mmCIF file of N, CA, C and O in Angstrom:
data_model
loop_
_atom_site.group_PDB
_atom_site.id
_atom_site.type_symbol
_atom_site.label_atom_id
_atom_site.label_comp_id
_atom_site.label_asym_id
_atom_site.label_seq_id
_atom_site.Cartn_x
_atom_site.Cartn_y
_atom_site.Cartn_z
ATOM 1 N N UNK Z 7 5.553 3.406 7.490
ATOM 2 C CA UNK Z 7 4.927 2.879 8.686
ATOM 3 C C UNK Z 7 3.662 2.130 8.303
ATOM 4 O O UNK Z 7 2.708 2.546 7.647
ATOM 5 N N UNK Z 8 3.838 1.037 8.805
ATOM 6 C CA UNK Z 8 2.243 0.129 8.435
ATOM 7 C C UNK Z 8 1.425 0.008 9.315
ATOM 8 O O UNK Z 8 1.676 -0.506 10.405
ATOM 9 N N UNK Z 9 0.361 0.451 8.983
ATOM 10 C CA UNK Z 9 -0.740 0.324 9.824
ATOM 11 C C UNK Z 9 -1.814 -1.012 9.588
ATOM 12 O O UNK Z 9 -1.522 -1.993 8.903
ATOM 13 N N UNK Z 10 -3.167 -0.813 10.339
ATOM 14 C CA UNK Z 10 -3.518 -2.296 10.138
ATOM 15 C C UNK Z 10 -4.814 -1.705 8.921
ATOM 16 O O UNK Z 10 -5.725 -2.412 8.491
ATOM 17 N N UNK Z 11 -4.587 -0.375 8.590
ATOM 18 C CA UNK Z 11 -5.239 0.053 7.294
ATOM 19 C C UNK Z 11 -4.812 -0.428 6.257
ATOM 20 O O UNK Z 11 -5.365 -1.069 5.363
ATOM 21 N N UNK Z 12 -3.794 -0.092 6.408
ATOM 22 C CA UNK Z 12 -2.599 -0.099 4.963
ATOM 23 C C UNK Z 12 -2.472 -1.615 4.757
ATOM 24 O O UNK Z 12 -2.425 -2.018 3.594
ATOM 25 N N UNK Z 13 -2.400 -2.654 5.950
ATOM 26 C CA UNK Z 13 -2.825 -4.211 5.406
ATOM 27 C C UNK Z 13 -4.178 -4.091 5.385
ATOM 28 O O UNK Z 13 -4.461 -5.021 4.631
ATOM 29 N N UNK Z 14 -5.224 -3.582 5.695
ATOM 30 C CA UNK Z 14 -6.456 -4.305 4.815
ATOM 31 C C UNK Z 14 -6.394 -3.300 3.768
ATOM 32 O O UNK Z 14 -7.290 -3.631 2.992
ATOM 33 N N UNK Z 15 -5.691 -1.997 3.209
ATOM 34 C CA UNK Z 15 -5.972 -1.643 2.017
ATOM 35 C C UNK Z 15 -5.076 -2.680 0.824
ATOM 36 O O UNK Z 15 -5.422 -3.034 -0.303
ATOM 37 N N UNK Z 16 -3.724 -2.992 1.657
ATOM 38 C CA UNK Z 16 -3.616 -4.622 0.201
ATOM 39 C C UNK Z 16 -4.193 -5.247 0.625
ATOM 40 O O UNK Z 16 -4.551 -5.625 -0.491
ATOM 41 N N UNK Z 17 -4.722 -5.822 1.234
ATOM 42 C CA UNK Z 17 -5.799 -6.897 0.977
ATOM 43 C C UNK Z 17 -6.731 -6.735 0.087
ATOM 44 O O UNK Z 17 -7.041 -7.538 -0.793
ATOM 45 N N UNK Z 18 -7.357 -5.329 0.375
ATOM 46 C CA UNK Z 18 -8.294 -4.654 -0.929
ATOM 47 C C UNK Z 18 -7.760 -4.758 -2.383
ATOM 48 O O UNK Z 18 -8.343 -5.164 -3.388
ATOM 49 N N UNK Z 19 -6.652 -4.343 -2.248
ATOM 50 C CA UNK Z 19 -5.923 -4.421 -3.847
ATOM 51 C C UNK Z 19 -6.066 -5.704 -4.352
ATOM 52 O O UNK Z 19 -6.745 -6.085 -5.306
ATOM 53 N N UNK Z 20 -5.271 -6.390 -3.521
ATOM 54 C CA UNK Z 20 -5.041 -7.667 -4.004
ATOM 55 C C UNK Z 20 -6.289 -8.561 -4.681
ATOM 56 O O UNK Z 20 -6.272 -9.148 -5.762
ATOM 57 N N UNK Z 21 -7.568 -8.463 -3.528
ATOM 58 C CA UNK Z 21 -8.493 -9.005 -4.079
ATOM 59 C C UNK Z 21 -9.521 -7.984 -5.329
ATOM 60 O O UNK Z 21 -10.439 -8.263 -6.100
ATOM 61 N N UNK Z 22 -8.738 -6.689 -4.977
ATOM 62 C CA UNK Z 22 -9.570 -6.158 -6.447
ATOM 63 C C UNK Z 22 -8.892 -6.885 -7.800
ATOM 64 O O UNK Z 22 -9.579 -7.306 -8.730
ATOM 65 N N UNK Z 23 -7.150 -6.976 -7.743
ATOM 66 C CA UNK Z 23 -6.817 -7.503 -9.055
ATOM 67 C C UNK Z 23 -6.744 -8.506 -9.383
ATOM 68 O O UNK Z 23 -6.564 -8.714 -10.582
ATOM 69 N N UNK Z 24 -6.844 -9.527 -8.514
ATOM 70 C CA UNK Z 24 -7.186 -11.185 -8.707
ATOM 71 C C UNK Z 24 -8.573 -11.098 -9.351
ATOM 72 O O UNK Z 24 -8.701 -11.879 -10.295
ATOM 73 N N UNK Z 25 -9.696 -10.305 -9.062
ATOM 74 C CA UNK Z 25 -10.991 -10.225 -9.632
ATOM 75 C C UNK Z 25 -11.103 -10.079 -10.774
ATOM 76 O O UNK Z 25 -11.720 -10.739 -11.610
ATOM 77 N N UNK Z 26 -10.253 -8.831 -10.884
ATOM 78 C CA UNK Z 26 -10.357 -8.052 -12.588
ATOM 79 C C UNK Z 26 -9.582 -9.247 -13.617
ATOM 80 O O UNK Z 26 -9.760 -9.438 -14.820
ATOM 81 N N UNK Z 27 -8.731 -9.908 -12.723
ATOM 82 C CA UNK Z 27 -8.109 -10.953 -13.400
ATOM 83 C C UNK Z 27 -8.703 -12.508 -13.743
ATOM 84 O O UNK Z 27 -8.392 -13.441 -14.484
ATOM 85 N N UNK Z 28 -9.642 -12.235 -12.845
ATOM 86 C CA UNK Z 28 -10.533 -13.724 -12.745
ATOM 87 C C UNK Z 28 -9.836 -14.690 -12.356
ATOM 88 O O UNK Z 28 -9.998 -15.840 -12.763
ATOM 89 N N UNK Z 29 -8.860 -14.288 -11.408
ATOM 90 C CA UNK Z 29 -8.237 -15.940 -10.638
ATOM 91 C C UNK Z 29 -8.860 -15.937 -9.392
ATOM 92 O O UNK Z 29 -9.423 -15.014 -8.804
ATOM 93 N N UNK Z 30 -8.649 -17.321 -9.010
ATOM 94 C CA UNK Z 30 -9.259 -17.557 -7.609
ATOM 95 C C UNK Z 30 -8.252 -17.450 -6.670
ATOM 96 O O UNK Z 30 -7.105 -17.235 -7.062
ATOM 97 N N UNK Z 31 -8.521 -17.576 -5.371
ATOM 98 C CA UNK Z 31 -7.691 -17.772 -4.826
ATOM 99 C C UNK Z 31 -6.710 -19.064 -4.464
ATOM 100 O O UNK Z 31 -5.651 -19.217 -3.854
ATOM 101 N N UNK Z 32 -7.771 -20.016 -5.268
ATOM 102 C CA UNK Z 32 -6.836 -21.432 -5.874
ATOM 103 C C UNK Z 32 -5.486 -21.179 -6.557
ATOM 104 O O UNK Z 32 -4.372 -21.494 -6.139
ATOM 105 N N UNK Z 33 -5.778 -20.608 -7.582
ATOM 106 C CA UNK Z 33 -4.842 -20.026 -8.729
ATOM 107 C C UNK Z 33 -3.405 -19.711 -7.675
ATOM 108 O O UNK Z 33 -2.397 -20.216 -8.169
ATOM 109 N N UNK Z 34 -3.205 -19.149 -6.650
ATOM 110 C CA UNK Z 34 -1.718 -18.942 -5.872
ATOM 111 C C UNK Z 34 -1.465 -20.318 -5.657
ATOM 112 O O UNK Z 34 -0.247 -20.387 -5.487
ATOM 113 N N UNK Z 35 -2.093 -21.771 -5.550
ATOM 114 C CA UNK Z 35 -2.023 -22.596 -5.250
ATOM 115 C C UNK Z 35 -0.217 -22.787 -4.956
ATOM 116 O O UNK Z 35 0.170 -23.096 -3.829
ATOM 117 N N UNK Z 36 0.623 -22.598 -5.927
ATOM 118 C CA UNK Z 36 1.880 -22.925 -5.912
ATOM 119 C C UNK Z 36 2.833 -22.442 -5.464
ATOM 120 O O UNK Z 36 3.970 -22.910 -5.526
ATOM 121 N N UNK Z 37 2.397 -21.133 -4.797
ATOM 122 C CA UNK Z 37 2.598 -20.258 -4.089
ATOM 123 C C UNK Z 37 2.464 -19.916 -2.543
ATOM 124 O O UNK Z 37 3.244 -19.396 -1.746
ATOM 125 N N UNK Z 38 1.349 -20.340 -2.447
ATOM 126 C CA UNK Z 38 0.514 -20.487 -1.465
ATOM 127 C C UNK Z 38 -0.735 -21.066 -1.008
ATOM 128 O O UNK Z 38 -1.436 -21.650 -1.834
ATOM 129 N N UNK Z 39 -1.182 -20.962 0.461
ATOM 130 C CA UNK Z 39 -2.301 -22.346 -0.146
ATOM 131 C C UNK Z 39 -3.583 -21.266 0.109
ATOM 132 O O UNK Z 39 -3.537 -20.263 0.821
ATOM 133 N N UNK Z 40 -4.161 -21.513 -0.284
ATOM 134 C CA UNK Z 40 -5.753 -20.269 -0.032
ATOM 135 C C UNK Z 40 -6.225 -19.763 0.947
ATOM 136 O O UNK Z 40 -7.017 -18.821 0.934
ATOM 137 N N UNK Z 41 -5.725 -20.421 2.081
ATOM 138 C CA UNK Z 41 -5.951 -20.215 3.392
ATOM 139 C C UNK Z 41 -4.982 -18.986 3.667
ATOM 140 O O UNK Z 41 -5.200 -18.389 4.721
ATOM 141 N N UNK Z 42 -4.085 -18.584 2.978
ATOM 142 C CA UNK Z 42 -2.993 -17.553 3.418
ATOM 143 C C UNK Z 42 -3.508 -16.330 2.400
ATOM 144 O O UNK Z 42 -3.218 -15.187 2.755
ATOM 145 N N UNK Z 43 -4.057 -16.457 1.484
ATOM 146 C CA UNK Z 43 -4.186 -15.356 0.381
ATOM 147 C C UNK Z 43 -5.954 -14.565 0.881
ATOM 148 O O UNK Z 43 -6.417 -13.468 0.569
ATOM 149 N N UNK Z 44 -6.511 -15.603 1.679
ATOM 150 C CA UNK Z 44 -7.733 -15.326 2.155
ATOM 151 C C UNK Z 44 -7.513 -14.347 3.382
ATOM 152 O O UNK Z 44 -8.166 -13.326 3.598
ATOM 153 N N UNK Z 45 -6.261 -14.951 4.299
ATOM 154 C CA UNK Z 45 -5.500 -14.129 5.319
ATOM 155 C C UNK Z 45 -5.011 -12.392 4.975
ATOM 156 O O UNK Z 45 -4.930 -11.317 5.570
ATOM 157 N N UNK Z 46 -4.737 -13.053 3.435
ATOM 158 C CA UNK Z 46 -4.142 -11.453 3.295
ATOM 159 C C UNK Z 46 -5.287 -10.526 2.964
ATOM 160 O O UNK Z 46 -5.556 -9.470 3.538
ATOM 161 N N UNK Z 47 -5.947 -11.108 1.905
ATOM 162 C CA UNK Z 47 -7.083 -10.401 1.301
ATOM 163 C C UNK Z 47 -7.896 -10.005 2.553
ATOM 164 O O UNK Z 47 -8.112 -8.817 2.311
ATOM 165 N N UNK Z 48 -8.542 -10.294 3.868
ATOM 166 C CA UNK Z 48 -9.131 -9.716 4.940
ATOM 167 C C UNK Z 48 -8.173 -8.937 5.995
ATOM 168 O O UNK Z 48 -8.476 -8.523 7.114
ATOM 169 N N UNK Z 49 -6.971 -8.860 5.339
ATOM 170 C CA UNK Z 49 -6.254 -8.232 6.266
ATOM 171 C C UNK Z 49 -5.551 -8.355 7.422
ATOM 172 O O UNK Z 49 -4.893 -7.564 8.097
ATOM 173 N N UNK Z 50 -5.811 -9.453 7.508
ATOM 174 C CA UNK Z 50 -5.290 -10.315 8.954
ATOM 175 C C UNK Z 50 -4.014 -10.595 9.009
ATOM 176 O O UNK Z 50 -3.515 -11.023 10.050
ATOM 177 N N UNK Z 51 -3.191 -10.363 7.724
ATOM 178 C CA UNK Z 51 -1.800 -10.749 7.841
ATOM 179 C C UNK Z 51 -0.847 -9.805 6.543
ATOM 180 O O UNK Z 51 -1.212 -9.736 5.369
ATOM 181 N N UNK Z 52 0.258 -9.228 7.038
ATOM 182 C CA UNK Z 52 0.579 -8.714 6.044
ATOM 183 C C UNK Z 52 1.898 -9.027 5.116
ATOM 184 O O UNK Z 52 2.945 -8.713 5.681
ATOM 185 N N UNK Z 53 2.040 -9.543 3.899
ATOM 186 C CA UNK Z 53 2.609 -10.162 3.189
ATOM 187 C C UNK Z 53 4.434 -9.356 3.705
ATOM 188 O O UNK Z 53 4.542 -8.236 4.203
ATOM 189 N N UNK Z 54 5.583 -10.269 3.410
ATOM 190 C CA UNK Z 54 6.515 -9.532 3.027
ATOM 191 C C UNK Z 54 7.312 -9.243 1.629
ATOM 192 O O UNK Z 54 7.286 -10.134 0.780
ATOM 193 N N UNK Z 55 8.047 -7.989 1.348
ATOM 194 C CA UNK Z 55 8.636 -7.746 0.390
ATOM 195 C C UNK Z 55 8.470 -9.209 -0.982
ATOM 196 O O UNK Z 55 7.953 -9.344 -2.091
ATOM 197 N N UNK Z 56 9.129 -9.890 -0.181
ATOM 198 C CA UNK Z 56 9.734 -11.120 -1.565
ATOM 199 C C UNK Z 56 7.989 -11.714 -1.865
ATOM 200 O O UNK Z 56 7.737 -11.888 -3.058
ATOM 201 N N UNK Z 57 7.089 -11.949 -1.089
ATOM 202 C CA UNK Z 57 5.839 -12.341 -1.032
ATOM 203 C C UNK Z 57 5.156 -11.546 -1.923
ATOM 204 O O UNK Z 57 4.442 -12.129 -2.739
ATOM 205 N N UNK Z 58 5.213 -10.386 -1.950
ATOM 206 C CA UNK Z 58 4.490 -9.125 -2.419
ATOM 207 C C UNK Z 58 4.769 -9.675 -4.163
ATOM 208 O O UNK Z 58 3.902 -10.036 -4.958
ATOM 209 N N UNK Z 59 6.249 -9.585 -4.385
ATOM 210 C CA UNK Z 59 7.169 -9.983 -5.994
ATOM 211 C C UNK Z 59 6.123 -11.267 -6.112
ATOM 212 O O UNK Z 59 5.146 -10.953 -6.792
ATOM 213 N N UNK Z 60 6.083 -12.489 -5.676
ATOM 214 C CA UNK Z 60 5.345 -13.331 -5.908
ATOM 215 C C UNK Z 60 4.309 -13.398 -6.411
ATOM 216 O O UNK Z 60 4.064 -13.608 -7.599
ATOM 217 N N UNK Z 61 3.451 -13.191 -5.377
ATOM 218 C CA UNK Z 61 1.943 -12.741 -5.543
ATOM 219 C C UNK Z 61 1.343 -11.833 -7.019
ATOM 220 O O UNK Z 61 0.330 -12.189 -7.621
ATOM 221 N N UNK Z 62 2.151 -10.684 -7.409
ATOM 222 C CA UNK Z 62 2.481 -9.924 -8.327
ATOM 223 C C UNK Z 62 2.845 -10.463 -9.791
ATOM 224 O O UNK Z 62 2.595 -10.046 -10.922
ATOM 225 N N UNK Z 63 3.760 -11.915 -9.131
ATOM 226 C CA UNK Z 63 3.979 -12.448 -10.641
ATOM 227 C C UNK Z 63 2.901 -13.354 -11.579
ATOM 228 O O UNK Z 63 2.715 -13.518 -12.785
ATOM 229 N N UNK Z 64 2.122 -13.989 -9.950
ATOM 230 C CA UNK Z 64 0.623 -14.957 -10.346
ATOM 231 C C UNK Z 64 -0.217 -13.827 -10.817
ATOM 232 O O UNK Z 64 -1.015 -14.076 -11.720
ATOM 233 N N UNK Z 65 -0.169 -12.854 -10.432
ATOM 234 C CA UNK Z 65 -1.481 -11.575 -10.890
ATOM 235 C C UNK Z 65 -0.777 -11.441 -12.223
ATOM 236 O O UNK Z 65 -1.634 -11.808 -13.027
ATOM 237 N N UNK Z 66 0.422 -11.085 -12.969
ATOM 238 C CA UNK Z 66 0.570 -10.220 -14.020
ATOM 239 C C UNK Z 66 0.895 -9.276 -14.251
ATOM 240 O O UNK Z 66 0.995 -8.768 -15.367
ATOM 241 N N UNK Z 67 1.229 -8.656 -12.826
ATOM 242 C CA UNK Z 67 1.383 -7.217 -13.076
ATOM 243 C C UNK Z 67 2.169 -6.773 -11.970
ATOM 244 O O UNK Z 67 2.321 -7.568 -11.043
ATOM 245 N N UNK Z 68 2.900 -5.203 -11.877
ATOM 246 C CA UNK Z 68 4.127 -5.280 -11.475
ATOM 247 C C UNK Z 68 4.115 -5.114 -9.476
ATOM 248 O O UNK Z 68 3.159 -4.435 -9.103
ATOM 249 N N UNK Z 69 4.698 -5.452 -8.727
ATOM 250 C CA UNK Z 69 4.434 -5.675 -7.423
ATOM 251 C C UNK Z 69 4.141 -3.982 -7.212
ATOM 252 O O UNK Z 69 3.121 -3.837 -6.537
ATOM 253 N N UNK Z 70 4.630 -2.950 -7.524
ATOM 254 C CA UNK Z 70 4.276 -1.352 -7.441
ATOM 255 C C UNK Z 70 3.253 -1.520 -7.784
ATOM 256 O O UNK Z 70 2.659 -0.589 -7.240
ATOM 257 N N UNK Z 71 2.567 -2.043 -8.311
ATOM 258 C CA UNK Z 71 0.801 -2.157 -8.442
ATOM 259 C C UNK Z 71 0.336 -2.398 -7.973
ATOM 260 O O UNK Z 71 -0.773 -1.865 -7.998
ATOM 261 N N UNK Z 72 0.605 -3.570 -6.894
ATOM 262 C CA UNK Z 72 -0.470 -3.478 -5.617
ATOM 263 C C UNK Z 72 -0.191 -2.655 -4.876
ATOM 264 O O UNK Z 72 -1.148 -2.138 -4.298
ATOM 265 N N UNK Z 73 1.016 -2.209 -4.579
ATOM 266 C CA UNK Z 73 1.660 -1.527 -3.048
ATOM 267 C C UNK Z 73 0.125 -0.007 -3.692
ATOM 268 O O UNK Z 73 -0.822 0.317 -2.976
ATOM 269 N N UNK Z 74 0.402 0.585 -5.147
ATOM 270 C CA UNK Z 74 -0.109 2.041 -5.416
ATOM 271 C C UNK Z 74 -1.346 1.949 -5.173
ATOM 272 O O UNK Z 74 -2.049 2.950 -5.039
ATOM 273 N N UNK Z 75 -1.790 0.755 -5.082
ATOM 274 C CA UNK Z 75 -3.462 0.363 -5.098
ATOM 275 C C UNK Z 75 -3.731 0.582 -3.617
ATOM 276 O O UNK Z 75 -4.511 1.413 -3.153
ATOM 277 N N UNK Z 76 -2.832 -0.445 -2.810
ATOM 278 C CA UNK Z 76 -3.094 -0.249 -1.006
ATOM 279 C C UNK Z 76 -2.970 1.400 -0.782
ATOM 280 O O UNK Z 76 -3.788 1.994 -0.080
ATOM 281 N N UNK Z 77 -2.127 1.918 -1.291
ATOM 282 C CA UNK Z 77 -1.337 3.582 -0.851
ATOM 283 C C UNK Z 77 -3.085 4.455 -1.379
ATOM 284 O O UNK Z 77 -3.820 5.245 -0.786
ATOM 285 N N UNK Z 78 -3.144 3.880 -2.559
ATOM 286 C CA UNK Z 78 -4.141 5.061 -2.742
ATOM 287 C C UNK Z 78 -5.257 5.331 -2.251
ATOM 288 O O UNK Z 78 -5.964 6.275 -2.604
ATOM 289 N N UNK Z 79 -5.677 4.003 -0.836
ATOM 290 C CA UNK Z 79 -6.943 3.847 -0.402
ATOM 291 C C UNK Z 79 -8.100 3.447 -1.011
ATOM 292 O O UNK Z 79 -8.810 2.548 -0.561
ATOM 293 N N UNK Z 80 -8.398 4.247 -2.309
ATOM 294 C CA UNK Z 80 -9.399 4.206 -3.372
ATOM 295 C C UNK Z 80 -9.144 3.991 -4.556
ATOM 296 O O UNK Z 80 -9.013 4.889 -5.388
ATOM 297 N N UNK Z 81 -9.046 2.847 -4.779
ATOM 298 C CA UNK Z 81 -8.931 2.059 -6.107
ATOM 299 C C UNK Z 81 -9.598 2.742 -7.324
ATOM 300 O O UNK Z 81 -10.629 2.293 -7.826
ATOM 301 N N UNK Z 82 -8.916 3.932 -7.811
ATOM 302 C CA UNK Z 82 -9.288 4.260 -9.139
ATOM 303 C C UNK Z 82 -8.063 5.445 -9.676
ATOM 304 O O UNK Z 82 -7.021 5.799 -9.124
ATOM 305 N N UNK Z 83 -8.525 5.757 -10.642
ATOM 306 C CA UNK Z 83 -7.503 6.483 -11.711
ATOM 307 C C UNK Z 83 -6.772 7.763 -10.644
ATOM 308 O O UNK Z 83 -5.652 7.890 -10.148
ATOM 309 N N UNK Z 84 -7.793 8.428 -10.611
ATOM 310 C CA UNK Z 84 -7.530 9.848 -9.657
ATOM 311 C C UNK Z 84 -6.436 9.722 -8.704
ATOM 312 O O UNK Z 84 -5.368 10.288 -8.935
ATOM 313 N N UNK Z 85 -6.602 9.065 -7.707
ATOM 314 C CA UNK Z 85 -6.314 8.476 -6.765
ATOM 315 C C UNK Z 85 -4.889 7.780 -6.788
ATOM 316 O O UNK Z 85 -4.028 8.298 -6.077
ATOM 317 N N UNK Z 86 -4.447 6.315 -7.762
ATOM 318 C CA UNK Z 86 -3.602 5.950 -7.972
ATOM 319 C C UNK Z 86 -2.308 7.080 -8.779
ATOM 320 O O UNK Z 86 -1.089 7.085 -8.606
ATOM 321 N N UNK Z 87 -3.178 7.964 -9.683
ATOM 322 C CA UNK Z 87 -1.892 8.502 -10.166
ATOM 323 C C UNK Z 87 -1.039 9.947 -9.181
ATOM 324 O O UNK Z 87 -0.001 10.574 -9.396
ATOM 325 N N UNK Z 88 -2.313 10.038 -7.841
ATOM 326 C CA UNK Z 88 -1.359 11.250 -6.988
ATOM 327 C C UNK Z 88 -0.470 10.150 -6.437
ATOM 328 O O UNK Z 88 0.706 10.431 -6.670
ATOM 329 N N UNK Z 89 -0.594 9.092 -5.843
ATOM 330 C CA UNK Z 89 0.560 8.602 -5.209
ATOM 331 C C UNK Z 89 1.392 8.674 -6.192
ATOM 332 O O UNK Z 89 2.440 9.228 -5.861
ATOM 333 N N UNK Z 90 1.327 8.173 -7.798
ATOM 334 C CA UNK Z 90 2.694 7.476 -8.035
ATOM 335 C C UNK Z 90 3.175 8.908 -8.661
ATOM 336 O O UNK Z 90 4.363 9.009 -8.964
ATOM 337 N N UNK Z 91 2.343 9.963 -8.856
ATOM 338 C CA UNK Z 91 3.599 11.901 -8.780
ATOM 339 C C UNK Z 91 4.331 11.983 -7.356
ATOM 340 O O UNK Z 91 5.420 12.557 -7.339
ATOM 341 N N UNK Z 92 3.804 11.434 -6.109
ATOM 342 C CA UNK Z 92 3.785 11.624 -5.311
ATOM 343 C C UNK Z 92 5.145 10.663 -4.817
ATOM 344 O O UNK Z 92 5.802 11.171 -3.909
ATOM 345 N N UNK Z 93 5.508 9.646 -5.209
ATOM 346 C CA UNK Z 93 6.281 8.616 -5.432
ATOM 347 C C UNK Z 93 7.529 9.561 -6.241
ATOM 348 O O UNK Z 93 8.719 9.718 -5.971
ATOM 349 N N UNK Z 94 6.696 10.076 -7.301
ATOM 350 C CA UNK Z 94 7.874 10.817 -8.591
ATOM 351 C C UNK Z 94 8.795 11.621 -8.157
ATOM 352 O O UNK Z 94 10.021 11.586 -8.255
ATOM 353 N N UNK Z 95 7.872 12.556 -7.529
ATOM 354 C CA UNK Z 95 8.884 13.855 -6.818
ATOM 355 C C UNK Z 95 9.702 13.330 -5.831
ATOM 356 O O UNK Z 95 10.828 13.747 -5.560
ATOM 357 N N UNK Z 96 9.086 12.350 -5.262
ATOM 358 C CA UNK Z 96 10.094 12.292 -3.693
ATOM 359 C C UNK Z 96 11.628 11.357 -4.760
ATOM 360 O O UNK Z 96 12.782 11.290 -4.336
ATOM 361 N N UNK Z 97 11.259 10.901 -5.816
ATOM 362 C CA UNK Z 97 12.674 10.390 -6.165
ATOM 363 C C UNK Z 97 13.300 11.419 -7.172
ATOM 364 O O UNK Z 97 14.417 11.074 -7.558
ATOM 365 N N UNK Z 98 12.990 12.210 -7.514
ATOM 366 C CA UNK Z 98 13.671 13.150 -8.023
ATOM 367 C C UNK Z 98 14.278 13.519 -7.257
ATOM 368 O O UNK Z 98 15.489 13.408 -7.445
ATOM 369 N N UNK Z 99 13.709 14.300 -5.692
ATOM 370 C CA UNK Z 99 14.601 15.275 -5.243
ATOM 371 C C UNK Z 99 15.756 14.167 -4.652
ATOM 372 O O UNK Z 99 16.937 14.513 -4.688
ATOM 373 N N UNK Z 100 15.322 12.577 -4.007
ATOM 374 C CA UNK Z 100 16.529 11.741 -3.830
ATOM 375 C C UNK Z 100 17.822 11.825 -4.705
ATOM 376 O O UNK Z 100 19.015 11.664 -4.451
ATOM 377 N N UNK Z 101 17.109 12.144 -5.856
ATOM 378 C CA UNK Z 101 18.367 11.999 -7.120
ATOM 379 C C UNK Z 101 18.590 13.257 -7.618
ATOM 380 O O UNK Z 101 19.273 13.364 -8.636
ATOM 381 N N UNK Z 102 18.042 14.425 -6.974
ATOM 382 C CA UNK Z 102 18.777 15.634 -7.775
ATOM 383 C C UNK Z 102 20.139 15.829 -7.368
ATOM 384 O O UNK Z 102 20.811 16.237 -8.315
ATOM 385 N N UNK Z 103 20.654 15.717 -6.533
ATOM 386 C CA UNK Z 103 21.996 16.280 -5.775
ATOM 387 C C UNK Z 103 23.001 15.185 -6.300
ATOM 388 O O UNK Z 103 24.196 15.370 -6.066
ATOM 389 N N UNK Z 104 22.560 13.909 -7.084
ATOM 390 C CA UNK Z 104 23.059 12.815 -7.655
ATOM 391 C C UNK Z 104 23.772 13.304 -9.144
ATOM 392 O O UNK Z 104 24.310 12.471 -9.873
#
């Protein structure tokens, strides 16, 4: 369920890893035009699935990296690795009976 948290927490992501990455928001240029990545980054709009893969491929890194970044609220170690146990277990038990 998405809330209008959970789009400004990717927005948060997004513009935390474009930072750490040192692109601008020029840099989606081919992708998108800055006016839409500025949209996302304040939250005002929330990307879809195939958008997310995109965006992910101009950053470098894998689209589960932004989604764990928005999920974890708080962009740091602690934080990111309960979601993705949290992620772990729920696909184990999907796949134990498998």
């Amino acid at each position: 369920m998405q809330t209008d948290s959970t789009c400004n927490n990717f927005g948060a992501a997004l513009k935390a890893v474009r930072t750490l990455k040192r692109l601008t928001q020029e840099d989606f240029g081919e992708l998108s035009s800055r006016t839409y990545v500025s949209t996302l980054e304040r939250g005002l709009k929330s990307p879809t699935l195939s958008k997310i893969d995109e965006l992910a491929e101009v950053l470098g890194v894998h689209p589960l990296t932004l989604l764990t970044l928005a999920y974890a609220k708080n962009p740091n170690r602690v934080a990111t690795s309960l979601v993705i146990q949290e992620v772990d277990l729920e696909l184990n038990g999907l796949f134990k009976g498998g």
